[in-house]
Tab-separated table of C-alpha atoms and ligand atoms in Angstrom:
chain	number	residue	atom	x	y	z
T	666	MET	CA	103.103	-63.138	152.821
T	667	PRO	CA	104.779	-63.306	149.376
T	668	LEU	CA	105.475	-66.735	147.965
T	669	PRO	CA	109.084	-67.780	147.480
T	670	ALA	CA	110.481	-66.477	144.208
T	671	ALA	CA	112.020	-69.759	143.162
T	672	PRO	CA	109.565	-71.173	140.551
T	673	ALA	CA	109.352	-67.945	138.530
T	674	TYR	CA	113.076	-67.328	138.836
T	675	ASP	CA	113.939	-70.917	137.851
T	676	ARG	CA	111.760	-70.680	134.755
T	677	LEU	CA	113.334	-67.299	133.936
T	678	VAL	CA	116.784	-68.844	134.144
T	679	ALA	CA	115.678	-71.803	132.002
T	680	ILE	CA	114.515	-69.463	129.200
T	681	SER	CA	117.720	-67.450	129.492
T	682	ARG	CA	119.828	-70.615	129.258
T	683	GLU	CA	117.904	-71.718	126.164
T	684	ALA	CA	118.546	-68.317	124.516
T	685	GLY	CA	122.172	-68.676	125.598
T	686	LEU	CA	122.420	-72.117	123.999
T	687	LEU	CA	121.078	-70.725	120.723
T	688	GLY	CA	123.656	-67.950	120.953
T	689	SER	CA	126.423	-70.487	121.562
T	690	VAL	CA	125.439	-72.452	118.423
T	691	ASP	CA	125.544	-69.159	116.530
T	692	GLY	CA	129.043	-68.582	117.917
T	693	LEU	CA	130.270	-71.922	116.664
T	694	LEU	CA	128.762	-71.502	113.195
T	695	GLY	CA	130.263	-68.014	112.987
T	696	TRP	CA	133.714	-69.380	113.868
T	697	ASP	CA	133.337	-72.151	111.301
T	698	GLN	CA	132.311	-69.654	108.624
T	699	GLU	CA	135.539	-67.663	109.087
T	700	THR	CA	137.946	-70.586	109.411
T	701	MET	CA	136.751	-73.860	107.854
T	702	MET	CA	133.630	-73.430	105.709
T	703	PRO	CA	134.078	-73.790	101.935
T	704	PRO	CA	132.962	-70.683	99.983
T	705	GLY	CA	129.944	-72.560	98.621
T	706	GLY	CA	128.459	-72.855	102.093
T	707	GLY	CA	127.756	-69.147	102.472
T	708	GLU	CA	124.146	-68.931	101.372
T	709	HIS	CA	122.904	-71.793	103.515
T	710	ARG	CA	124.984	-70.588	106.465
T	711	ALA	CA	123.307	-67.156	106.245
T	712	ARG	CA	119.919	-68.900	106.568
T	713	GLN	CA	121.130	-70.960	109.543
T	714	LEU	CA	122.370	-67.846	111.318
T	715	ALA	CA	119.190	-65.889	110.524
T	716	LEU	CA	117.065	-68.695	112.005
T	717	LEU	CA	119.137	-68.778	115.182
T	718	ALA	CA	118.943	-64.980	115.523
T	719	ARG	CA	115.168	-65.084	115.135
T	720	LEU	CA	114.717	-67.921	117.643
T	721	ARG	CA	116.899	-66.139	120.147
T	722	HIS	CA	115.064	-62.830	119.674
T	723	GLU	CA	111.730	-64.644	120.151
T	724	ARG	CA	112.904	-66.073	123.487
T	725	LEU	CA	114.147	-62.710	124.749
T	726	ALA	CA	111.056	-60.798	123.593
T	727	SER	CA	108.514	-63.435	124.678
T	728	PRO	CA	105.503	-62.343	126.762
T	729	GLU	CA	106.232	-65.301	129.043
T	730	LEU	CA	109.640	-63.820	129.863
T	731	GLY	CA	107.986	-60.446	130.489
T	732	GLY	CA	105.505	-62.042	132.907
T	733	LEU	CA	108.219	-63.944	134.765
T	734	LEU	CA	110.295	-60.774	135.077
T	735	ALA	CA	107.355	-58.868	136.562
T	736	ASP	CA	106.799	-61.741	138.986
T	737	CYS	CA	110.458	-61.845	140.068
T	738	GLU	CA	110.659	-58.050	140.350
T	739	GLY	CA	107.811	-58.183	142.853
T	740	ARG	CA	109.652	-60.684	145.020
T	741	ILE	CA	113.367	-59.960	144.709
T	742	ASP	CA	115.181	-56.889	146.055
T	743	LEU	CA	116.622	-55.629	142.772
T	744	THR	CA	119.120	-53.342	144.490
T	745	ALA	CA	120.758	-56.309	146.237
T	746	ASP	CA	124.279	-57.364	145.245
T	747	THR	CA	123.227	-60.954	144.458
T	748	ILE	CA	123.326	-63.225	141.395
T	749	GLU	CA	119.508	-63.368	141.309
T	750	ALA	CA	119.065	-59.598	141.366
T	751	ALA	CA	121.812	-59.126	138.738
T	752	ASN	CA	120.234	-61.708	136.416
T	753	VAL	CA	116.769	-60.175	136.745
T	754	ARG	CA	118.087	-56.646	136.158
T	755	ALA	CA	120.029	-57.688	133.062
T	756	LEU	CA	117.219	-59.790	131.591
T	757	ARG	CA	114.792	-56.880	132.130
T	758	HIS	CA	117.214	-54.668	130.191
T	759	ASP	CA	117.522	-57.191	127.350
T	760	HIS	CA	113.801	-58.008	127.260
T	761	ASP	CA	112.738	-54.345	127.135
T	762	ARG	CA	115.100	-53.649	124.274
T	763	ALA	CA	114.018	-56.756	122.386
T	764	VAL	CA	110.292	-55.915	122.606
T	765	ARG	CA	110.809	-52.296	121.567
T	766	LEU	CA	112.145	-53.369	118.174
T	767	PRO	CA	109.430	-54.511	115.774
T	768	ALA	CA	110.341	-57.810	114.086
T	769	SER	CA	109.833	-56.129	110.692
T	770	LEU	CA	112.566	-53.574	111.454
T	771	VAL	CA	114.920	-56.297	112.774
T	772	GLU	CA	114.442	-58.186	109.520
T	773	GLU	CA	114.847	-55.118	107.322
T	774	ILE	CA	118.085	-54.159	109.075
T	775	ALA	CA	119.426	-57.719	108.731
T	776	ALA	CA	118.523	-57.933	105.057
T	777	THR	CA	119.933	-54.454	104.302
T	778	ALA	CA	123.145	-55.196	106.199
T	779	SER	CA	123.615	-58.440	104.302
T	780	THR	CA	123.466	-56.643	100.916
T	781	ALA	CA	125.235	-53.525	102.161
T	782	GLN	CA	128.228	-55.586	103.299
T	783	HIS	CA	128.456	-57.115	99.876
T	784	VAL	CA	128.224	-53.739	98.123
T	785	TRP	CA	130.700	-52.236	100.603
T	786	ALA	CA	133.265	-54.968	99.827
T	787	GLU	CA	132.955	-54.270	96.082
T	788	ALA	CA	133.018	-50.503	96.583
T	789	ARG	CA	136.101	-50.765	98.761
T	790	GLU	CA	137.848	-52.952	96.204
T	791	ALA	CA	137.076	-50.397	93.489
T	792	SER	CA	137.623	-47.448	95.862
T	793	ASP	CA	134.245	-46.149	94.707
T	794	PHE	CA	132.302	-44.466	97.502
T	795	GLY	CA	129.442	-43.565	95.136
T	796	ARG	CA	128.562	-47.249	94.824
T	797	PHE	CA	128.209	-47.646	98.588
T	798	GLN	CA	126.585	-44.255	99.250
T	799	PRO	CA	122.885	-45.230	98.693
T	800	TRP	CA	123.336	-48.271	100.942
T	801	LEU	CA	124.956	-46.242	103.684
T	802	GLU	CA	122.150	-43.693	103.395
T	803	LYS	CA	119.621	-46.493	103.837
T	804	THR	CA	121.600	-47.947	106.752
T	805	VAL	CA	121.844	-44.603	108.560
T	806	ASP	CA	118.105	-44.114	108.048
T	807	LEU	CA	117.333	-47.583	109.490
T	808	CYS	CA	119.672	-46.934	112.419
T	809	ARG	CA	117.811	-43.698	113.127
T	810	GLN	CA	114.537	-45.650	113.130
T	811	LYS	CA	116.087	-48.211	115.471
T	812	ALA	CA	117.283	-45.457	117.798
T	813	ALA	CA	113.792	-43.921	117.794
T	814	CYS	CA	112.316	-47.304	118.852
T	815	TYR	CA	114.773	-47.580	121.737
T	816	GLY	CA	114.559	-43.916	122.719
T	817	TRP	CA	117.153	-41.869	124.622
T	818	ALA	CA	117.314	-39.570	127.627
T	819	GLY	CA	116.001	-36.000	127.325
T	820	ASP	CA	119.457	-34.470	127.183
T	821	GLY	CA	120.834	-37.273	124.996
T	822	GLU	CA	120.898	-38.028	121.267
T	823	PRO	CA	120.164	-40.912	118.850
T	824	TRP	CA	123.737	-42.231	119.079
T	825	ASP	CA	123.170	-43.073	122.768
T	826	ALA	CA	120.282	-45.416	121.944
T	827	LEU	CA	122.443	-47.490	119.580
T	828	ALA	CA	125.575	-47.537	121.766
T	829	GLU	CA	123.548	-49.135	124.567
T	830	ASP	CA	123.715	-52.436	122.624
T	831	TYR	CA	127.506	-52.436	122.859
T	832	GLU	CA	128.307	-50.468	126.014
T	833	PRO	CA	125.404	-50.218	128.458
T	834	GLY	CA	125.138	-46.792	130.061
T	835	CYS	CA	127.411	-45.163	127.495
T	836	THR	CA	126.333	-41.798	126.020
T	837	ALA	CA	127.915	-39.620	123.342
T	838	ALA	CA	128.289	-36.753	125.820
T	839	GLY	CA	130.020	-39.085	128.301
T	840	VAL	CA	132.349	-40.409	125.606
T	841	ALA	CA	133.201	-36.889	124.433
T	842	GLU	CA	134.032	-35.899	128.003
T	843	VAL	CA	136.754	-38.571	128.100
T	844	PHE	CA	137.823	-38.373	124.444
T	845	THR	CA	138.382	-34.599	124.248
T	846	PRO	CA	141.176	-34.398	126.863
T	847	LEU	CA	142.630	-37.630	125.443
T	848	ARG	CA	142.754	-36.168	121.933
T	849	ASP	CA	144.437	-32.976	123.124
T	850	ARG	CA	147.137	-34.888	125.050
T	851	LEU	CA	147.663	-37.379	122.215
T	852	ARG	CA	148.159	-34.547	119.729
T	853	ILE	CA	150.941	-33.083	121.848
T	854	LEU	CA	152.604	-36.491	122.255
T	855	LEU	CA	152.398	-37.188	118.515
T	856	GLU	CA	153.899	-33.801	117.694
T	857	GLU	CA	156.781	-34.554	120.063
T	858	ILE	CA	157.299	-38.003	118.557
T	859	THR	CA	157.209	-36.713	114.979
T	860	ALA	CA	159.909	-34.140	115.750
T	861	ALA	CA	161.949	-36.510	117.956
T	862	PRO	CA	165.712	-36.974	117.482
T	863	THR	CA	165.579	-40.801	117.563
T	864	ARG	CA	163.022	-43.457	116.731
T	865	PRO	CA	162.764	-47.166	117.543
T	866	SER	CA	164.207	-49.522	114.957
T	867	GLY	CA	161.977	-52.128	113.349
T	868	ARG	CA	164.682	-54.710	112.700
T	869	LEU	CA	162.785	-57.763	113.970
T	870	ASP	CA	159.814	-56.982	111.737
T	871	GLU	CA	161.943	-56.743	108.619
T	872	ILE	CA	162.940	-60.428	108.833
T	873	GLU	CA	160.844	-62.913	106.847
T	874	LEU	CA	159.988	-65.936	109.002
T	875	PRO	CA	158.116	-69.151	108.103
T	876	GLN	CA	154.440	-69.115	109.065
T	877	ALA	CA	154.570	-72.481	110.868
T	878	ALA	CA	157.376	-71.232	113.105
T	879	GLN	CA	155.514	-67.971	113.769
T	880	MET	CA	152.463	-70.013	114.786
T	881	ALA	CA	154.536	-72.213	117.124
T	882	PHE	CA	156.067	-69.098	118.713
T	883	CYS	CA	152.639	-67.494	119.173
T	884	ARG	CA	151.223	-70.696	120.693
T	885	GLU	CA	154.083	-70.879	123.177
T	886	ILE	CA	153.448	-67.297	124.314
T	887	ALA	CA	149.658	-67.805	124.418
T	888	GLU	CA	150.060	-70.813	126.668
T	889	ALA	CA	152.611	-69.051	128.880
T	890	ILE	CA	150.371	-66.053	129.540
T	891	GLY	CA	147.518	-68.356	130.549
T	892	PHE	CA	145.283	-69.226	127.596
T	893	ASP	CA	143.975	-72.726	128.382
T	894	PHE	CA	144.302	-74.915	125.265
T	895	SER	CA	142.300	-77.711	126.895
T	896	ARG	CA	139.343	-75.287	126.684
T	897	GLY	CA	140.291	-73.382	123.558
T	898	ARG	CA	141.906	-73.348	120.104
T	899	LEU	CA	144.044	-71.034	118.013
T	900	ASP	CA	143.610	-70.992	114.226
T	901	THR	CA	144.244	-68.601	111.348
T	902	SER	CA	141.884	-66.117	109.634
T	903	THR	CA	142.211	-62.901	107.596
T	904	HIS	CA	140.756	-60.808	110.419
T	905	PRO	CA	141.687	-62.175	113.851
T	906	PHE	CA	138.800	-62.684	116.258
T	907	CYS	CA	137.681	-64.528	119.394
T	908	GLY	CA	134.641	-66.749	119.003
T	909	GLY	CA	133.435	-70.138	120.105
T	910	SER	CA	130.489	-71.334	122.089
T	911	HIS	CA	131.099	-70.843	125.827
T	912	CYS	CA	133.776	-70.601	128.528
T	913	ASP	CA	135.023	-74.179	127.986
T	914	ASP	CA	135.203	-73.906	124.182
T	915	VAL	CA	136.877	-70.651	123.157
T	916	ARG	CA	138.079	-70.299	119.536
T	917	LEU	CA	140.737	-67.730	118.707
T	918	THR	CA	142.240	-66.833	115.375
T	919	THR	CA	145.324	-64.852	114.452
T	920	ARG	CA	147.039	-63.763	111.234
T	921	PHE	CA	150.537	-63.940	109.775
T	922	HIS	CA	152.604	-61.918	107.326
T	923	PRO	CA	155.892	-63.138	105.826
T	924	ALA	CA	157.683	-60.565	108.012
T	925	MET	CA	156.229	-58.567	110.936
T	926	VAL	CA	156.256	-61.290	113.569
T	927	THR	CA	155.370	-58.707	116.238
T	928	ASP	CA	152.078	-58.124	114.393
T	929	ALA	CA	151.248	-61.845	114.594
T	930	LEU	CA	152.199	-61.875	118.257
T	931	SER	CA	150.227	-58.770	119.205
T	932	SER	CA	147.176	-60.090	117.315
T	933	THR	CA	147.529	-63.381	119.179
T	934	MET	CA	147.952	-61.753	122.585
T	935	HIS	CA	145.019	-59.430	121.845
T	936	GLU	CA	142.716	-62.356	121.053
T	937	CYS	CA	144.131	-64.314	124.015
T	938	GLY	CA	143.020	-61.426	126.240
T	939	HIS	CA	139.479	-61.781	124.861
T	940	GLY	CA	139.727	-65.567	125.159
T	941	MET	CA	141.015	-65.610	128.740
T	942	TYR	CA	138.117	-63.327	129.704
T	943	GLU	CA	135.690	-65.839	128.160
T	944	GLN	CA	137.477	-68.730	129.891
T	945	GLY	CA	137.226	-66.824	133.189
T	946	LEU	CA	133.416	-66.642	133.048
T	947	LEU	CA	131.863	-69.251	135.343
T	948	TYR	CA	130.285	-72.311	133.722
T	949	GLU	CA	127.697	-72.505	136.512
T	950	HIS	CA	126.269	-69.226	135.152
T	951	ALA	CA	126.576	-70.108	131.448
T	952	GLY	CA	123.595	-68.879	129.431
T	953	THR	CA	122.565	-66.353	132.104
T	954	PRO	CA	123.703	-62.718	132.335
T	955	CYS	CA	126.100	-63.510	135.187
T	956	GLY	CA	127.879	-65.886	132.792
T	957	GLU	CA	128.225	-63.240	130.046
T	958	SER	CA	130.784	-60.506	129.483
T	959	VAL	CA	129.857	-57.014	130.738
T	960	SER	CA	130.232	-55.039	127.525
T	961	LEU	CA	132.379	-54.722	124.419
T	962	GLY	CA	134.437	-52.015	126.118
T	963	ILE	CA	135.282	-54.243	129.081
T	964	HIS	CA	135.967	-57.138	126.684
T	965	GLU	CA	138.351	-54.918	124.741
T	966	SER	CA	140.039	-53.851	127.992
T	967	GLN	CA	141.140	-57.447	128.488
T	968	SER	CA	142.513	-57.829	124.966
T	969	ARG	CA	144.298	-54.466	125.030
T	970	LEU	CA	145.780	-55.151	128.437
T	971	TRP	CA	147.523	-58.340	127.315
T	972	GLU	CA	148.421	-56.889	123.915
T	973	ASN	CA	149.827	-53.547	125.113
T	974	GLN	CA	150.446	-53.334	128.842
T	975	VAL	CA	152.007	-56.815	128.804
T	976	GLY	CA	153.011	-57.676	125.215
T	977	ARG	CA	154.609	-54.348	124.344
T	978	SER	CA	156.399	-53.893	127.669
T	979	TRP	CA	160.147	-53.940	128.244
T	980	SER	CA	159.913	-56.619	130.958
T	981	PHE	CA	157.852	-58.892	128.678
T	982	TRP	CA	160.489	-58.730	125.940
T	983	GLN	CA	163.274	-59.509	128.392
T	984	TRP	CA	161.511	-62.857	128.824
T	985	ALA	CA	160.198	-63.321	125.257
T	986	ALA	CA	163.240	-62.305	123.164
T	987	PRO	CA	165.308	-65.396	124.136
T	988	ARG	CA	162.346	-67.500	122.969
T	989	LEU	CA	162.718	-66.293	119.373
T	990	ALA	CA	165.856	-68.282	118.481
T	991	PRO	CA	164.500	-71.795	119.267
T	992	HIS	CA	161.716	-71.136	116.728
T	993	PHE	CA	163.490	-69.042	114.088
T	994	GLY	CA	167.144	-70.075	114.377
T	995	SER	CA	169.883	-67.947	112.859
T	996	ALA	CA	167.328	-65.719	111.076
T	997	VAL	CA	166.964	-63.775	114.322
T	998	ASP	CA	170.687	-63.556	115.129
T	999	GLY	CA	171.407	-60.217	116.774
T	1000	ILE	CA	167.796	-59.629	117.863
T	1001	ASP	CA	168.044	-59.047	121.587
T	1002	ALA	CA	165.363	-57.841	124.011
T	1003	ARG	CA	166.025	-54.216	123.125
T	1004	ALA	CA	165.670	-54.784	119.361
T	1005	ALA	CA	162.468	-56.797	119.831
T	1006	TYR	CA	161.012	-54.218	122.233
T	1007	GLU	CA	161.734	-51.424	119.745
T	1008	SER	CA	160.155	-53.367	116.876
T	1009	ALA	CA	156.982	-53.843	118.917
T	1010	ASN	CA	156.803	-50.115	119.644
T	1011	ARG	CA	157.321	-48.192	116.431
T	1012	VAL	CA	155.016	-45.187	115.980
T	1013	ALA	CA	153.949	-43.822	112.604
T	1014	PRO	CA	150.695	-41.934	111.888
T	1015	GLY	CA	148.985	-43.810	109.071
T	1016	LEU	CA	145.752	-44.243	107.149
T	1017	ILE	CA	144.522	-47.623	108.355
T	1018	ARG	CA	142.992	-48.153	111.809
T	1019	VAL	CA	143.735	-51.866	112.128
T	1020	GLU	CA	147.399	-51.295	111.313
T	1021	ALA	CA	147.792	-48.384	113.735
T	1022	ASP	CA	150.289	-48.376	116.616
T	1023	GLU	CA	149.503	-47.872	120.278
T	1024	ALA	CA	150.067	-44.084	120.177
T	1025	THR	CA	147.934	-43.254	117.122
T	1026	TYR	CA	145.208	-45.942	117.292
T	1027	ASN	CA	142.767	-43.939	119.371
T	1028	MET	CA	142.819	-41.011	116.936
T	1029	HIS	CA	141.340	-43.326	114.280
T	1030	VAL	CA	138.550	-44.297	116.667
T	1031	MET	CA	137.773	-40.699	117.670
T	1032	ILE	CA	137.373	-39.687	114.024
T	1033	ARG	CA	134.814	-42.452	113.511
T	1034	PHE	CA	132.963	-41.553	116.698
T	1035	GLU	CA	132.558	-37.914	115.699
T	1036	LEU	CA	131.472	-38.872	112.184
T	1037	GLU	CA	128.855	-41.457	113.159
T	1038	ARG	CA	127.480	-39.118	115.811
T	1039	ALA	CA	127.055	-36.410	113.156
T	1040	LEU	CA	125.558	-38.869	110.630
T	1041	LEU	CA	122.924	-39.970	113.150
T	1042	SER	CA	122.034	-36.483	114.350
T	1043	GLY	CA	121.722	-35.290	110.743
T	1044	ASP	CA	124.574	-32.781	111.020
T	1045	LEU	CA	126.513	-34.657	108.345
T	1046	ALA	CA	125.045	-35.933	105.067
T	1047	VAL	CA	126.340	-39.296	103.843
T	1048	ALA	CA	127.375	-37.630	100.564
T	1049	GLU	CA	129.784	-35.390	102.496
T	1050	LEU	CA	131.417	-38.277	104.347
T	1051	PRO	CA	134.562	-38.785	102.195
T	1052	GLU	CA	135.517	-35.117	102.219
T	1053	THR	CA	134.886	-34.742	105.945
T	1054	TRP	CA	136.759	-37.976	106.681
T	1055	ASN	CA	139.793	-36.832	104.708
T	1056	GLY	CA	139.770	-33.439	106.393
T	1057	MET	CA	139.780	-35.059	109.837
T	1058	TYR	CA	142.682	-37.369	108.940
T	1059	ARG	CA	144.683	-34.307	107.900
T	1060	GLU	CA	143.768	-32.524	111.108
T	1061	TYR	CA	144.112	-35.378	113.629
T	1062	LEU	CA	146.910	-37.470	112.138
T	1063	GLY	CA	148.553	-35.193	109.595
T	1064	VAL	CA	148.110	-37.664	106.737
T	1065	ALA	CA	146.600	-37.160	103.286
T	1066	VAL	CA	144.044	-39.807	102.301
T	1067	PRO	CA	144.775	-40.773	98.670
T	1068	ASP	CA	141.540	-42.714	97.993
T	1069	ASP	CA	138.337	-43.900	99.698
T	1070	ARG	CA	139.596	-47.477	99.880
T	1071	ARG	CA	142.188	-46.269	102.397
T	1072	GLY	CA	139.728	-43.684	103.695
T	1073	CYS	CA	136.084	-43.950	104.668
T	1074	LEU	CA	135.580	-47.349	103.014
T	1075	GLN	CA	138.189	-49.200	105.100
T	1076	ASP	CA	135.992	-50.523	107.946
T	1077	ILE	CA	133.164	-53.033	107.728
T	1078	HIS	CA	131.212	-51.738	110.769
T	1079	TRP	CA	128.876	-49.175	109.175
T	1080	SER	CA	127.929	-51.584	106.377
T	1081	MET	CA	126.806	-53.995	109.119
T	1082	ALA	CA	124.624	-51.243	110.639
T	1083	ALA	CA	126.930	-51.256	113.679
T	1084	LEU	CA	126.831	-47.518	114.405
T	1085	GLY	CA	127.736	-46.750	118.021
T	1086	TYR	CA	130.315	-49.542	118.131
T	1087	PHE	CA	133.661	-47.820	117.420
T	1088	PRO	CA	134.178	-46.012	120.746
T	1089	THR	CA	134.248	-49.366	122.569
T	1090	TYR	CA	137.753	-49.837	121.107
T	1091	THR	CA	139.061	-46.703	122.791
T	1092	LEU	CA	136.987	-47.138	125.938
T	1093	GLY	CA	138.549	-50.609	126.218
T	1094	THR	CA	142.019	-49.142	125.754
T	1095	LEU	CA	141.327	-46.594	128.510
T	1096	TYR	CA	139.922	-49.272	130.831
T	1097	SER	CA	142.962	-51.480	130.167
T	1098	ALA	CA	145.394	-48.782	131.325
T	1099	GLN	CA	143.304	-47.978	134.394
T	1100	PHE	CA	142.885	-51.667	135.332
T	1101	PHE	CA	146.588	-52.320	134.856
T	1102	GLU	CA	147.538	-49.433	137.152
T	1103	ALA	CA	145.199	-50.891	139.784
T	1104	ALA	CA	146.735	-54.362	139.315
T	1105	CYS	CA	150.255	-52.936	139.723
T	1106	ASP	CA	149.169	-51.172	142.919
T	1107	ALA	CA	147.601	-54.384	144.241
T	1108	ILE	CA	150.467	-56.750	143.339
T	1109	PRO	CA	153.992	-55.545	144.167
T	1110	GLY	CA	156.516	-56.388	141.443
T	1111	LEU	CA	153.797	-57.380	138.961
T	1112	ALA	CA	155.331	-55.901	135.796
T	1113	GLU	CA	158.873	-56.891	136.803
T	1114	GLY	CA	157.623	-60.490	137.108
T	1115	PHE	CA	156.908	-60.607	133.354
T	1116	ALA	CA	160.693	-60.697	132.814
T	1117	GLU	CA	160.670	-64.045	134.666
T	1118	GLY	CA	157.628	-65.324	132.774
T	1119	GLN	CA	155.346	-64.723	135.748
T	1120	PHE	CA	151.964	-63.912	134.222
T	1121	ALA	CA	149.735	-65.978	136.531
T	1122	PRO	CA	149.409	-63.292	139.249
T	1123	LEU	CA	147.948	-60.838	136.710
T	1124	LEU	CA	145.524	-63.387	135.280
T	1125	ALA	CA	144.406	-64.463	138.770
T	1126	TRP	CA	143.759	-60.810	139.666
T	1127	LEU	CA	141.722	-60.231	136.480
T	1128	ARG	CA	139.740	-63.431	137.093
T	1129	GLU	CA	138.902	-62.328	140.632
T	1130	GLN	CA	138.247	-58.649	139.922
T	1131	ILE	CA	136.539	-58.839	136.531
T	1132	HIS	CA	135.993	-62.202	134.821
T	1133	ARG	CA	134.043	-64.183	137.393
T	1134	HIS	CA	131.404	-61.462	137.857
T	1135	GLY	CA	129.916	-61.682	134.352
T	1136	ARG	CA	127.299	-58.938	134.022
T	1137	ARG	CA	126.820	-58.590	137.777
T	1138	TYR	CA	128.009	-54.962	137.624
T	1139	SER	CA	127.619	-52.333	134.913
T	1140	PRO	CA	130.821	-51.201	133.143
T	1141	ARG	CA	130.844	-48.026	135.234
T	1142	GLN	CA	130.272	-49.863	138.538
T	1143	LEU	CA	132.931	-52.416	137.666
T	1144	CYS	CA	135.471	-49.707	136.870
T	1145	GLU	CA	134.835	-47.968	140.198
T	1146	ARG	CA	134.925	-51.246	142.136
T	1147	VAL	CA	138.202	-52.329	140.542
T	1148	THR	CA	140.041	-48.993	140.384
T	1149	GLY	CA	138.202	-46.810	142.920
T	1150	ARG	CA	137.623	-44.119	140.275
T	1151	PRO	CA	135.458	-43.386	137.237
T	1152	LEU	CA	137.047	-43.947	133.833
T	1153	SER	CA	139.565	-41.300	132.818
T	1154	ALA	CA	142.165	-40.689	130.108
T	1155	GLU	CA	144.942	-40.112	132.663
T	1156	PRO	CA	146.208	-43.696	133.152
T	1157	LEU	CA	146.487	-44.297	129.395
T	1158	MET	CA	148.323	-41.021	128.827
T	1159	ARG	CA	150.689	-41.764	131.720
T	1160	HIS	CA	151.388	-45.169	130.145
T	1161	LEU	CA	151.948	-43.784	126.625
T	1162	GLU	CA	154.105	-40.847	127.728
T	1163	ALA	CA	156.229	-42.990	130.054
T	1164	LYS	CA	156.899	-45.427	127.219
T	1165	PHE	CA	157.185	-43.364	124.050
T	1166	ARG	CA	159.139	-40.352	125.313
T	1167	PRO	CA	162.230	-42.400	126.299
T	1168	LEU	CA	161.908	-44.530	123.146
T	1169	HIS	CA	162.259	-41.333	121.091
T	1170	GLY	CA	165.068	-39.799	123.076
T	1171	LEU	CA	162.743	-37.295	124.764
O	445	ZN	ZN1	139.430	-56.859	120.328
């Protein structure tokens, strides 16, 4: 008769929680680095973070963990829909990946990325791709080595091995299957919009407003949609992000421009979506897989949902527009719900991904996906990147790239050796539309309720359907459980067409 699984499982959970604690310290130091740390602290901070990363990797790759996993796998039914089975499955996944990477390669990638980021920043500033090229060549080579260590399925490709870190179960072929119909439909919509008789006015975003008042406005909205300030903060940084240490200490940042208050608000609502997901994870599972987010794509689905499906909707602005005047006074005279809604929904194909609107954003991501896939498979040489990039921007978005600073040097990801990451942005956008359709089906009058400031039903539904499960289900399983269907481009296209055609008089 097999012994009860408890001692091995308890020890497994203890090691996982210790690795989780190290990760949570890393999260706090990372937040501090972007918001509070004086510039002089950088070198020492890099050493602190490197130590934490090493300690965490050691825990996950430890032979003891491997032994405990084997023990638990012999005693627990891994196909069961239980917390124990989910934790063992996920830790097996993480352990196997950790042991496949030699420590020497982990270190070389970290050291290369640290310098490459630095060189990338200088090269971008000078718009000089040649300066970054040798470092990108080295990075692509290291990423290929990393992919070879992980391995991929017989009919797969190196990209798949790297994407697994960000979106478990995701393959390039699977992404292409969803992206290709999306691209074709988006192209048609963008052609219609470009030739449209009318376009939304951007009046609200032309008004300069004091930063302190913009922050107060954003905080009011964040609190109203459900971000819990007793378990979180909102600060300012150049690039908005969601960090912190665990579900009861979530640190968001946002950004402000003199004008463009809808940019500050959409950044805030985006990060709130990430933050409310983190706050919805259960503390009882903190430090174990069931207390962690599923994937970057699912994380991004939560941010996009609050940013776009809620924050750029007509019913939201019926509620939010009257809240402008108490913060901004006579500066916003004449800005009614319609004017604010139009400002939040202007469409213009552009050069920069992070400034892109809801209708063109995914084109930027698809370009990067195709390019990194080709770089990894060897179909594209790094030296040919700028020319190929520019050609794709002409083809996909109809814009001419004037220099590499606004072209292939604009994003930090590849300098950080994060190849395989970009598609999670679009996958998240697709998930957000599909989840929101399911929420609207489940809760009658959901979207109409936003006009009355009723956001709690949506958050409660997301908590129940998605947040509280942690990594209990894979992204694919979660999507089918929540929406009854595999991921598709249809819900997003329905959402974009239903919104942007009327806004352009179509
Ligand atoms: Zn995000």
